[in-house]
Short mmCIF file of C-alpha atoms in Angstrom, two decimals:
data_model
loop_
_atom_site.label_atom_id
_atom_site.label_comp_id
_atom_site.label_asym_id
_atom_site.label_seq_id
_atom_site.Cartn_x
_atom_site.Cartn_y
_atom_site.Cartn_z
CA UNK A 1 -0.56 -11.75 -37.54
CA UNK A 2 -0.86 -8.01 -36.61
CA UNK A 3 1.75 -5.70 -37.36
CA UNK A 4 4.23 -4.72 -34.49
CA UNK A 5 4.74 -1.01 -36.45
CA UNK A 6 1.17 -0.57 -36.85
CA UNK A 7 0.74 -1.91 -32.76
CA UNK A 8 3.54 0.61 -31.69
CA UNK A 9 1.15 3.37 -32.85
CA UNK A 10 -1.78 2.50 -31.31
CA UNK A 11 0.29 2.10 -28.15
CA UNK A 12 2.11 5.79 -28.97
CA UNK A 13 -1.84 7.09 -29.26
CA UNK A 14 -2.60 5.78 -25.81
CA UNK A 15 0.36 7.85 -24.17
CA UNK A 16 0.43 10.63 -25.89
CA UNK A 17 -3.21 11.21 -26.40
CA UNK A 18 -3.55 12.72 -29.70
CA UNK A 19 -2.54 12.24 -32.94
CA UNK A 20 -0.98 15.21 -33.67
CA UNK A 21 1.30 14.14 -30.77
CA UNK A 22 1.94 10.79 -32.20
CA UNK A 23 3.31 12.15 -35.63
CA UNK A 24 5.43 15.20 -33.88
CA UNK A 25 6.88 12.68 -31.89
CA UNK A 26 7.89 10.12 -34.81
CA UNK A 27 8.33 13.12 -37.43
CA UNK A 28 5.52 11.42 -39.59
CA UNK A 29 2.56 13.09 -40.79
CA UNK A 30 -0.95 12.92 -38.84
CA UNK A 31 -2.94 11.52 -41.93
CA UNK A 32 0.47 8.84 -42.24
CA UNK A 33 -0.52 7.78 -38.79
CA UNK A 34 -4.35 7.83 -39.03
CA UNK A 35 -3.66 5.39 -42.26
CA UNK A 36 -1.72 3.07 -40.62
CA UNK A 37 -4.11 2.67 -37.65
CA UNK A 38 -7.30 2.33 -40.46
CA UNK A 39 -5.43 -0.60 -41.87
CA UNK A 40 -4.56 -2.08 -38.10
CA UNK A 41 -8.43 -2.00 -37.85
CA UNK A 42 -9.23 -3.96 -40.78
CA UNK A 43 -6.22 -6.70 -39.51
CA UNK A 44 -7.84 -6.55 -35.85
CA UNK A 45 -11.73 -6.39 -37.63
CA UNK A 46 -13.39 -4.19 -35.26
CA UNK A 47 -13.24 -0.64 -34.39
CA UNK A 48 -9.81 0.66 -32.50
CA UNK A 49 -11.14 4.55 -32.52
CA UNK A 50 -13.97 6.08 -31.92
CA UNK A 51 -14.23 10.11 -31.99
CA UNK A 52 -14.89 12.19 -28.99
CA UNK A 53 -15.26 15.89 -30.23
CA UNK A 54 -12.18 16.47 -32.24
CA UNK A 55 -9.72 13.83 -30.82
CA UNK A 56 -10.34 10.35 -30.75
CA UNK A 57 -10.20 8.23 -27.97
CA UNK A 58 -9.46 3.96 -27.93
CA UNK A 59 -12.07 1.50 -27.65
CA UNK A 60 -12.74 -1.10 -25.31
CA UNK A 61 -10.60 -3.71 -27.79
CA UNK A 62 -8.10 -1.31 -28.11
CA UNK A 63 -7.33 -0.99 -24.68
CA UNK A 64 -6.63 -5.08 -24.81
CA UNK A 65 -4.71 -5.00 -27.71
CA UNK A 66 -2.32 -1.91 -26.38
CA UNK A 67 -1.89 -4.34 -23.02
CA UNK A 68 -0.55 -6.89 -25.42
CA UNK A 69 1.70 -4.86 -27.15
CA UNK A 70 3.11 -3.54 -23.74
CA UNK A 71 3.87 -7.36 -23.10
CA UNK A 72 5.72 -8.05 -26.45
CA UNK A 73 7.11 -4.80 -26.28
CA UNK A 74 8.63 -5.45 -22.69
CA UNK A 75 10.32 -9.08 -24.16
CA UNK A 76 11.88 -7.14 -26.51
CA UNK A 77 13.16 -4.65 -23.88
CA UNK A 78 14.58 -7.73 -22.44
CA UNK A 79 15.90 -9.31 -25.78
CA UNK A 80 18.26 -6.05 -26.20
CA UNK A 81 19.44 -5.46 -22.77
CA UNK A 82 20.41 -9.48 -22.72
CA UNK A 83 21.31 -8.98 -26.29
CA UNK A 84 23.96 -5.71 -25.14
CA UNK A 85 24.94 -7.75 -22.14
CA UNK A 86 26.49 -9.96 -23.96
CA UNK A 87 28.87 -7.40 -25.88
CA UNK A 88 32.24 -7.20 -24.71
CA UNK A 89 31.76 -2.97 -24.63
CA UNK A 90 29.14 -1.02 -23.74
CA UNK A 91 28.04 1.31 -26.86
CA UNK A 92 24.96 3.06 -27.83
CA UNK A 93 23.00 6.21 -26.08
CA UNK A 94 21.67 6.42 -22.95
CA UNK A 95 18.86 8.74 -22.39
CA UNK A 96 18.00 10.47 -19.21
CA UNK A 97 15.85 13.00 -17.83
CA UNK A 98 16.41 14.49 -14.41
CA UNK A 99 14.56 16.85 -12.03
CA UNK A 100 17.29 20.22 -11.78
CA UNK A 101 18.30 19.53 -8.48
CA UNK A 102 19.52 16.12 -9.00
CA UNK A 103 21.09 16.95 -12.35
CA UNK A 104 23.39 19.89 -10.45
CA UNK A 105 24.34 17.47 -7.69
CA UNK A 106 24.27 13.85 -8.97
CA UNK A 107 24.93 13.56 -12.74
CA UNK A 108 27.73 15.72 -13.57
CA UNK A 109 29.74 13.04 -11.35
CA UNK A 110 27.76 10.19 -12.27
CA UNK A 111 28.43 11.18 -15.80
CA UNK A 112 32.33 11.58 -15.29
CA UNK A 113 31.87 8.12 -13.93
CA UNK A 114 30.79 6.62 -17.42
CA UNK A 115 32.88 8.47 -19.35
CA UNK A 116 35.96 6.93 -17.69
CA UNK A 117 34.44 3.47 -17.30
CA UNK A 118 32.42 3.45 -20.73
CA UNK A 119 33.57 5.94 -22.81
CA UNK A 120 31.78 4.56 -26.34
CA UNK A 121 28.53 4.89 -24.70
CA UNK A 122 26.85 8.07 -25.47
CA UNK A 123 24.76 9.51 -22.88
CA UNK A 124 22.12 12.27 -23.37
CA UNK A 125 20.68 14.30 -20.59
CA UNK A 126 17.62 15.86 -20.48
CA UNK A 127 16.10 18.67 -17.46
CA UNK A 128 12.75 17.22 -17.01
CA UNK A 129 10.36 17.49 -13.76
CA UNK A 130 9.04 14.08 -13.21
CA UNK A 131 5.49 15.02 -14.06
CA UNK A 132 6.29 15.39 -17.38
CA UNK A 133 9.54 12.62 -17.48
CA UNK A 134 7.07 9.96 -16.49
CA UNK A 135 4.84 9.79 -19.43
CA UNK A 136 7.61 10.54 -21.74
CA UNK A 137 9.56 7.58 -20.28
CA UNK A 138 6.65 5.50 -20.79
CA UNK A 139 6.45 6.59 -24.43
CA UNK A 140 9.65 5.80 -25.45
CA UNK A 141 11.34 9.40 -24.90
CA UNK A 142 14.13 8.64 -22.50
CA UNK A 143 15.62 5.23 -21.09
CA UNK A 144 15.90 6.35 -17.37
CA UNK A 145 14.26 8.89 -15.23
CA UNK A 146 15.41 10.30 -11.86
CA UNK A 147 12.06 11.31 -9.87
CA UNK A 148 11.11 12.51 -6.54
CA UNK A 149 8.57 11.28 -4.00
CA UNK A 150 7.34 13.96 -1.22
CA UNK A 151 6.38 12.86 2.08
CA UNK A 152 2.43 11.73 2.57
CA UNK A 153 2.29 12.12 -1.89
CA UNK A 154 2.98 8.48 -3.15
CA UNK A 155 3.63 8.62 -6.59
CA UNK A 156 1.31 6.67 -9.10
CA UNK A 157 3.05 3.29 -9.77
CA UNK A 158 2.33 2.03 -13.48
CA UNK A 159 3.28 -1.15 -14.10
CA UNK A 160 5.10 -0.62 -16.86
CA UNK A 161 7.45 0.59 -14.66
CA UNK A 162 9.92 -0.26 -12.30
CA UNK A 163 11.44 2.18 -9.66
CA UNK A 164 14.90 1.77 -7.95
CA UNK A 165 15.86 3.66 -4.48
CA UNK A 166 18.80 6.10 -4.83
CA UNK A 167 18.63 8.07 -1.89
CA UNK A 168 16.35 9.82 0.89
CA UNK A 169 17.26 13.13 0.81
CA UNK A 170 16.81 16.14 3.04
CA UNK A 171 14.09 18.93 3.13
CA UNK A 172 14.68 21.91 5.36
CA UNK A 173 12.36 25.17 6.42
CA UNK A 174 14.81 28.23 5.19
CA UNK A 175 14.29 31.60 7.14
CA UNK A 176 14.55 34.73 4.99
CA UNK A 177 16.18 36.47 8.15
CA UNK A 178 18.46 35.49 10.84
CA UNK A 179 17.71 32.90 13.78
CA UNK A 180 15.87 34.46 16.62
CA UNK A 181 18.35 32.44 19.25
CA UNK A 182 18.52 28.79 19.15
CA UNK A 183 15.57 26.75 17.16
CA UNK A 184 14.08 25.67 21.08
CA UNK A 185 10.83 26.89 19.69
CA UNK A 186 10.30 23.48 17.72
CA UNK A 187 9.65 23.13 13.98
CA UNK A 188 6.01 23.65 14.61
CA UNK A 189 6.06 27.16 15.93
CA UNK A 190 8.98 27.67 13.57
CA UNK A 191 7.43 26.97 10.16
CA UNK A 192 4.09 29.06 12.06
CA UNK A 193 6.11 31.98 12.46
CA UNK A 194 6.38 32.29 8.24
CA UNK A 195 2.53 32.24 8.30
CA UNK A 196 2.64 36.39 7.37
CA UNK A 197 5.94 36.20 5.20
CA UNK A 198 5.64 36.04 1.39
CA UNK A 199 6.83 32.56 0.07
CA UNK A 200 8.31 30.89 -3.06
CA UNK A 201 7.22 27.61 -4.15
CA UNK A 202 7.00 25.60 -7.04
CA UNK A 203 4.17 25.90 -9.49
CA UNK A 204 0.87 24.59 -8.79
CA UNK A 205 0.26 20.74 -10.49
CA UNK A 206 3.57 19.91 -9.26
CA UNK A 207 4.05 16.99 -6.26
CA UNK A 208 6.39 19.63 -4.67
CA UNK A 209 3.52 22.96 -4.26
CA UNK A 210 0.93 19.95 -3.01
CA UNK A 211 3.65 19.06 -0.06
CA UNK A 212 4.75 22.54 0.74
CA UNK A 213 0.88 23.65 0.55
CA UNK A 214 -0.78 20.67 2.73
CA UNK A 215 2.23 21.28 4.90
CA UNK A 216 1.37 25.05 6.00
CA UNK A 217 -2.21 24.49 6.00
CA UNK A 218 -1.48 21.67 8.51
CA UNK A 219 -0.27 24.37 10.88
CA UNK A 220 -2.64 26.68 10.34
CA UNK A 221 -2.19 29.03 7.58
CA UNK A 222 -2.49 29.48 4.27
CA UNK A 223 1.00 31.01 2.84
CA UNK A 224 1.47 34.25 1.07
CA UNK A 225 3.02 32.23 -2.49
CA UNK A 226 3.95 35.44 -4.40
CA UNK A 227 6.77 33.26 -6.21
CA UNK A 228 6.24 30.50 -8.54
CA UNK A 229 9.08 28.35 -10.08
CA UNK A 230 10.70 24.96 -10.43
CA UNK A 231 14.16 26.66 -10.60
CA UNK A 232 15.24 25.72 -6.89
CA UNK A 233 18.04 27.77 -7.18
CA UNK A 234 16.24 30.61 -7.94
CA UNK A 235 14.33 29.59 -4.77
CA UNK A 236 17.58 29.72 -2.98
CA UNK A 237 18.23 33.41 -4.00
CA UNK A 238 15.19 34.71 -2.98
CA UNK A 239 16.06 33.81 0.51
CA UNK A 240 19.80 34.63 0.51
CA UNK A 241 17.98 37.95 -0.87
CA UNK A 242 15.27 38.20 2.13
CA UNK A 243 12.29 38.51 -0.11
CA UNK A 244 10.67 34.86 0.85
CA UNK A 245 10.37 31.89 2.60
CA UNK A 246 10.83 28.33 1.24
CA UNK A 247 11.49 24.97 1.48
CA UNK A 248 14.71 23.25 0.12
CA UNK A 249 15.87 19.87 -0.16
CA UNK A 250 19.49 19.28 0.62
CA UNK A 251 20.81 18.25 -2.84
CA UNK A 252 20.18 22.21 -3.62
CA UNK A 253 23.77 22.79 -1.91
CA UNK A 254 25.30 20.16 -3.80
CA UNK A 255 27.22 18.86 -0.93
CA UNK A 256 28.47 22.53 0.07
CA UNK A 257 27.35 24.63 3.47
CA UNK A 258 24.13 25.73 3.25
CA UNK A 259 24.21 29.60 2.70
CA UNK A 260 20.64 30.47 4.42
CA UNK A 261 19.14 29.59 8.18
CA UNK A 262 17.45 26.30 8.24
CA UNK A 263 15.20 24.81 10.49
CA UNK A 264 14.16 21.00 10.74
CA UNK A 265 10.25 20.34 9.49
CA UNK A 266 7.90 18.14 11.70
CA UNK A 267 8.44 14.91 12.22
CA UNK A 268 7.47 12.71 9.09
CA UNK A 269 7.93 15.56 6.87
CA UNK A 270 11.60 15.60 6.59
CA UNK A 271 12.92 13.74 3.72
CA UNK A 272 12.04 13.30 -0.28
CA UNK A 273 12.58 10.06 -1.48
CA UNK A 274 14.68 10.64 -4.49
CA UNK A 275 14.27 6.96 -7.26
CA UNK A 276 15.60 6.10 -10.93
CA UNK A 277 12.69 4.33 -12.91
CA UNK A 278 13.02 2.60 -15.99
CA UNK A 279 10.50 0.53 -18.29
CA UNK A 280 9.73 -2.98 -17.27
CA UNK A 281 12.53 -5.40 -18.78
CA UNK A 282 15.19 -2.31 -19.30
CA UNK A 283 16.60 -2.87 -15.72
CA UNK A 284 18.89 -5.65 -16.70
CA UNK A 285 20.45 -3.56 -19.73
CA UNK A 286 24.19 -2.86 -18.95
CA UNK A 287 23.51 0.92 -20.02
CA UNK A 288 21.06 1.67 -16.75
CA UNK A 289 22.74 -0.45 -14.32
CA UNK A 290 26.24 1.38 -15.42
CA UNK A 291 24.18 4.60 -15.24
CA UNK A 292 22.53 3.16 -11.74
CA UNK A 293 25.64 2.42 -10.59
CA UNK A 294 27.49 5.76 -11.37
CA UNK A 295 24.53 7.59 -9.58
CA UNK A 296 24.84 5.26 -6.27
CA UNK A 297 28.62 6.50 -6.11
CA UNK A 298 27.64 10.39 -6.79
CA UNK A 299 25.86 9.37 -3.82
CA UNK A 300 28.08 7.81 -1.82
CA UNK A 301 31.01 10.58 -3.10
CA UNK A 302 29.72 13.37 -0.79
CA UNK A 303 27.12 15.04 -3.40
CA UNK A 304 24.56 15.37 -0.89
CA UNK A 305 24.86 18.06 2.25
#
């Protein structure tokens, strides 16, 4: 019988890739961990590691054993959420990460929401883009993620985890300068127009820059990015301010008037699919589907211009 401690590590070494990582992360130290996978080798019998440079990378039987432990691992997701279900209240802490958009407009309410209706569960909130909220939710880091899909960029789907829909929300072409007229021009010659302006966007790696760059180039320039940042409100100021062009979803006015000229983007291009995801077998816990629930009505409460 292998040990489920020992199996947890070699399954923390997978997603976090190093070591070092691995013992930050569970506040042991790196030779503690290396031990403890040495003596799941001699309970497995054959090699788990193998080094590649200075880091160390699984082997082949590694890889099947970690797909094992993802299996027991999700029964015993399911064992506590039926496990909590079956308490009268809902206790413990709830840990989310959110993109910053969706944690101005959506959780503040969602979390007044679960105070009122669970007020002995604890709930911790975390700003995390989804590119690094992901992996951490797959390594044990937070309970629940909210994430964003851009048009034409699918998200990677692991099946460790399971997405929910939560809403489709808007993305809009903002001028740094006041409407020439009426937007008769179409969104085509509109977002063309921009092609000499200087631009803010968010950094490059992120699902957002890929959009907003494939976007422009699909018109016919390449834009003048003199702004980097995943601060969307920052974003914002720059064009209340005049110095760039950008493009912002509508959860950025958090259900208020929008303060800058927008224009509508071509057709296809016009929404972000905003989704909670959670680890296979969590989804049935009381905790997310309170949490679930309290985001649908921050939804459906007028959060979203």
């Amino acid at each position: 019988m292998f040990d489920l401690h020992r199996l947890r590590l070699l399954r923390e070494l997978k997603h976090r890739g190093t070591l070092a990582a691995v013992a930050a992360a569970l506040s042991y130290a790196p030779s503690s961990v290396s031990q403890q996978l040495s003596q799941l080798e001699t309970e497995v019998g054959v090699p788990l590691l193998e080094p590649v440079g200075r880091r160390v990378r699984l082997t082949e039987q590694a890889e099947i054993l970690v797909a094992h432990t993802e299996a027991v691992l999700e029964r015993l997701e399911r064992a506590e959420a039926e496990i909590a279900a079956s308490l009268t209240d809902l206790t413990g802490t709830l840990r989310i990460a959110s993109f910053q958009t969706a944690a101005l407009a959506l959780v503040p309410t969602a979390l007044g929401l679960l105070r009122e209706l669970h007020p002995q569960l604890r709930v911790h909130v975390t700003h995390a883009e989804p590119e690094k909220a992901l992996p951490a939710l797959q390594a044990r880091d937070f309970d629940l993620v909210l994430a964003e899909e851009y048009p034409g960029n699918p998200n990677p789907r692991p099946v460790e985890l399971e997405q929910e829909d939560l809403l489709d929300d808007a993305l809009h072409l903002a001028l740094p300068r006041p409407a020439d007229g009426s937007d008769t021009a179409g969104s085509m010659a509109a977002l063309r127009s921009l092609a000499d302006h200087p631009w803010v966007m968010e950094p490059e790696g992120t699902a957002a820059r890929h959009w907003a760059m494939t976007l422009c180039r699909n018109v016919g320039f390449e834009p003048d990015v003199r702004f980097e940042t995943t601060d969307l409100l920052l974003h914002l100021r720059l064009v209340e301010q005049k110095h760039a062009a950008a493009f912002l979803p509508g959860l950025v006015w958090s259900g208020q008037p929008p303060t800058v000229t927008l224009r509508q983007l071509p057709r296809g291009q016009r929404t972000r699919r905003i989704f909670t995801v959670v680890r296979r077998g969590r989804s049935r816990h009381p905790a997310i589907q309170a949490c679930r629930n309290a985001l649908q009505r921050a939804v459906s409460q007028g959060s979203v211009a």
